[in-house]
C-alpha positions as a printed NumPy array, in Angstrom:
array([[  5.731,   5.207, -16.797],
       [  3.156,   7.629, -15.028],
       [  4.377,   5.228, -11.786],
       [  8.202,   6.174, -12.046],
       [  7.496,   9.361, -13.13 ],
       [  7.379,  11.291,  -9.401],
       [ 10.893,   9.526,  -8.906],
       [ 12.579,  11.076, -12.101],
       [ 11.297,  14.527, -12.791],
       [ 13.886,  16.192, -11.039],
       [ 16.98 ,  14.156, -11.945],
       [ 15.725,  15.552, -15.699],
       [ 15.253,  18.733, -17.309],
       [ 12.439,  17.039, -20.026],
       [ 10.843,  13.822, -19.622],
       [  8.511,  12.013, -21.799],
       [  6.3  ,   9.394, -21.22 ],
       [  5.795,   6.544, -23.754],
       [  3.472,   3.691, -23.562],
       [  4.854,   0.266, -23.623],
       [  5.078,  -0.814, -26.998],
       [  3.755,  -4.732, -28.205],
       [  4.047,  -6.161, -31.809],
       [ -0.113,  -6.038, -31.554],
       [  0.088,  -8.79 , -35.262],
       [  2.098, -11.407, -32.708],
       [ -1.458, -11.504, -30.837],
       [ -3.979, -13.385, -31.977],
       [ -7.735, -12.543, -30.121],
       [ -9.25 , -15.274, -28.532],
       [-12.036, -13.653, -26.555],
       [-13.587, -15.625, -23.632],
       [-16.839, -17.48 , -24.763],
       [-20.332, -16.047, -23.935],
       [-21.579, -19.781, -22.977],
       [-18.001, -21.311, -20.954],
       [-19.184, -22.429, -17.289],
       [-15.945, -22.788, -16.193],
       [-13.896, -20.414, -17.033],
       [ -9.54 , -20.479, -16.173],
       [ -8.031, -18.131, -14.606],
       [ -4.656, -17.591, -14.884],
       [ -1.448, -15.636, -12.822],
       [  1.994, -15.528, -14.292],
       [  3.857, -13.841, -11.472],
       [  7.934, -12.625, -12.646],
       [  8.004, -11.532,  -9.156],
       [  5.443, -13.552,  -6.659],
       [  6.039, -10.873,  -3.897],
       [  5.892,  -7.862,  -5.828],
       [  2.631,  -8.949,  -7.632],
       [  0.978, -10.05 ,  -4.782],
       [  0.662, -13.595,  -5.586],
       [ -0.138, -14.748,  -1.608],
       [ -3.446, -12.312,  -1.836],
       [ -4.399, -13.94 ,  -5.148],
       [ -3.591, -17.467,  -4.156],
       [ -5.664, -16.88 ,  -0.953],
       [ -8.605, -15.308,  -2.785],
       [ -8.498, -18.909,  -5.319],
       [ -8.732, -21.036,  -2.237],
       [-11.717, -19.386,  -1.19 ],
       [-13.508, -18.988,  -4.401],
       [-13.144, -22.452,  -4.879],
       [-15.128, -23.741,  -2.131],
       [-17.595, -21.498,  -3.834],
       [-17.388, -21.014,  -7.525],
       [-16.769, -23.787, -10.089],
       [-13.728, -22.631, -12.422],
       [ -9.985, -23.467, -13.163],
       [ -6.514, -21.583, -12.37 ],
       [ -3.553, -21.827, -13.328],
       [  0.044, -19.917, -12.199],
       [  2.336, -19.595, -14.109],
       [  5.817, -19.587, -13.791],
       [  9.513, -20.541, -14.767],
       [  7.769, -21.112, -18.622],
       [  9.355, -19.428, -21.945],
       [  7.25 , -17.116, -23.323],
       [  6.079, -18.543, -25.942],
       [  4.797, -21.548, -23.375],
       [  3.356, -19.016, -21.222],
       [  1.554, -16.974, -23.972],
       [ -0.403, -20.211, -25.206],
       [ -1.346, -20.946, -21.62 ],
       [ -2.718, -17.219, -21.864],
       [ -4.43 , -17.626, -24.838],
       [ -6.519, -20.1  , -23.412],
       [ -7.011, -17.898, -20.222],
       [-10.914, -16.077, -19.369],
       [ -9.833, -13.782, -16.858],
       [ -6.015, -12.759, -16.196],
       [ -4.634, -11.47 , -13.09 ],
       [ -1.693,  -9.06 , -13.389],
       [ -0.814,  -7.204,  -9.992],
       [ -2.082,  -6.286,  -6.96 ],
       [  0.581,  -4.066,  -5.361],
       [  2.459,  -1.56 ,  -7.751],
       [  0.16 ,   0.259,  -8.991],
       [  0.463,   0.79 , -13.061],
       [ -0.527,  -2.466, -15.483],
       [  2.882,  -3.178, -17.436],
       [  3.58 ,  -5.739, -20.481],
       [  2.09 ,  -8.503, -19.072],
       [ -1.291,  -6.489, -18.817],
       [ -1.04 ,  -5.492, -22.617],
       [  0.192,  -8.814, -24.015],
       [ -3.262, -10.152, -21.919],
       [ -5.466,  -7.438, -23.134],
       [ -4.293,  -8.22 , -27.214],
       [ -5.036, -11.894, -26.39 ],
       [ -8.154, -10.125, -25.811],
       [ -8.49 , -11.297, -21.894],
       [-10.118,  -9.294, -19.106],
       [ -7.236,  -8.017, -17.101],
       [ -7.122,  -7.881, -13.255],
       [ -4.857,  -5.192, -12.249],
       [ -4.29 ,  -2.413,  -9.692],
       [ -3.984,   0.734, -10.566],
       [ -3.319,   3.546,  -8.042],
       [ -5.979,   5.862,  -8.174],
       [ -3.622,   8.783,  -8.476],
       [ -2.746,   7.346, -11.369],
       [ -6.668,   6.629, -13.357],
       [ -6.532,   9.495, -14.737],
       [ -2.848,   9.597, -16.513],
       [ -4.544,   6.4  , -18.77 ],
       [ -6.913,   6.804, -21.174],
       [-10.572,   6.751, -20.15 ],
       [-11.149,   3.944, -21.587],
       [ -8.505,   1.553, -20.028],
       [-10.731,  -1.588, -19.954],
       [ -8.812,  -3.257, -16.661],
       [-10.397,  -4.183, -13.782],
       [ -8.325,  -2.516, -10.66 ],
       [ -7.769,  -4.846,  -7.354],
       [ -6.057,  -5.072,  -4.379],
       [ -5.207,  -7.637,  -1.967],
       [ -8.449,  -6.587,   0.118],
       [-11.058,  -6.722,  -3.018],
       [ -9.604,  -9.417,  -5.7  ],
       [-11.965, -12.299,  -4.107],
       [-15.098, -10.259,  -4.56 ],
       [-13.473,  -8.967,  -8.682],
       [-12.65 , -12.005,  -9.171],
       [-15.919, -13.712,  -8.03 ],
       [-17.763, -11.049, -10.212],
       [-15.733, -11.831, -13.275],
       [-15.87 , -16.211, -12.421],
       [-20.131, -15.268, -12.463],
       [-20.225, -12.646, -15.148],
       [-19.312, -14.472, -19.161],
       [-20.607, -10.998, -20.521],
       [-19.026,  -8.884, -18.753],
       [-15.418, -11.634, -19.445],
       [-16.409, -11.501, -22.875],
       [-16.974,  -7.461, -23.312],
       [-14.192,  -6.485, -21.245],
       [-11.83 ,  -9.04 , -23.536],
       [-13.248,  -7.315, -27.112],
       [-12.245,  -3.942, -25.202],
       [ -9.193,  -4.693, -24.145],
       [ -8.298,  -5.934, -27.411],
       [ -9.548,  -2.41 , -29.386],
       [ -7.721,  -0.409, -26.576],
       [ -4.356,  -2.034, -27.28 ],
       [ -4.906,  -1.949, -30.955],
       [ -5.277,   1.748, -30.184],
       [ -2.489,   2.654, -27.819],
       [ -0.222,   0.371, -27.62 ],
       [  1.122,  -0.987, -31.232],
       [  4.774,  -0.699, -31.834],
       [  4.199,   0.617, -35.202],
       [  2.236,   3.992, -33.735],
       [  4.768,   3.909, -31.075],
       [  7.525,   4.144, -33.047],
       [  5.825,   6.931, -34.466],
       [  5.661,   8.636, -31.766],
       [  9.081,   7.8  , -30.658],
       [ 10.77 ,   9.596, -33.656],
       [  9.027,  12.393, -33.219],
       [ 10.724,  12.779, -29.373],
       [ 13.77 ,  12.103, -30.91 ],
       [ 13.504,  15.239, -34.138],
       [ 12.497,  17.214, -31.257],
       [ 15.421,  17.203, -28.919]])
């Protein structure tokens, strides 16, 4: 991906960036309701330090005093169990430190969920302009979460946009075609 590109480009004559692929037919969209009063926030860190989980938990703790919502930290479950929880979410927090989104963000968007994930400023123009991920870092996660907790319409719209984005840019069938072209060009 573009985040790793700067580290590997000097070692290879040709580097090709291919977007992460997802079998989107395995993900049934469940767009957040316009009428749900108490949203469920889900954070599923594969590595808590790398994902900025401590900052997510700090924001959640502070927001509990001000807003009505539920929170689920998903860790240590098999993929199907975790995916079942993601499908019930109204807001998904991926990571706050890395600088680009990964497969978890794509899975969440395929499920029709609004996604919060830190996207570095220098990488934003590498993604398609309609990337519906809301970027947040440790300093902004509280405000971003509060905005989404309080705005069901925004959650709904981002959920729809996320599903459309994944269908357009991360469908494994389309990515396979791109890979074939890369291999044929070698």
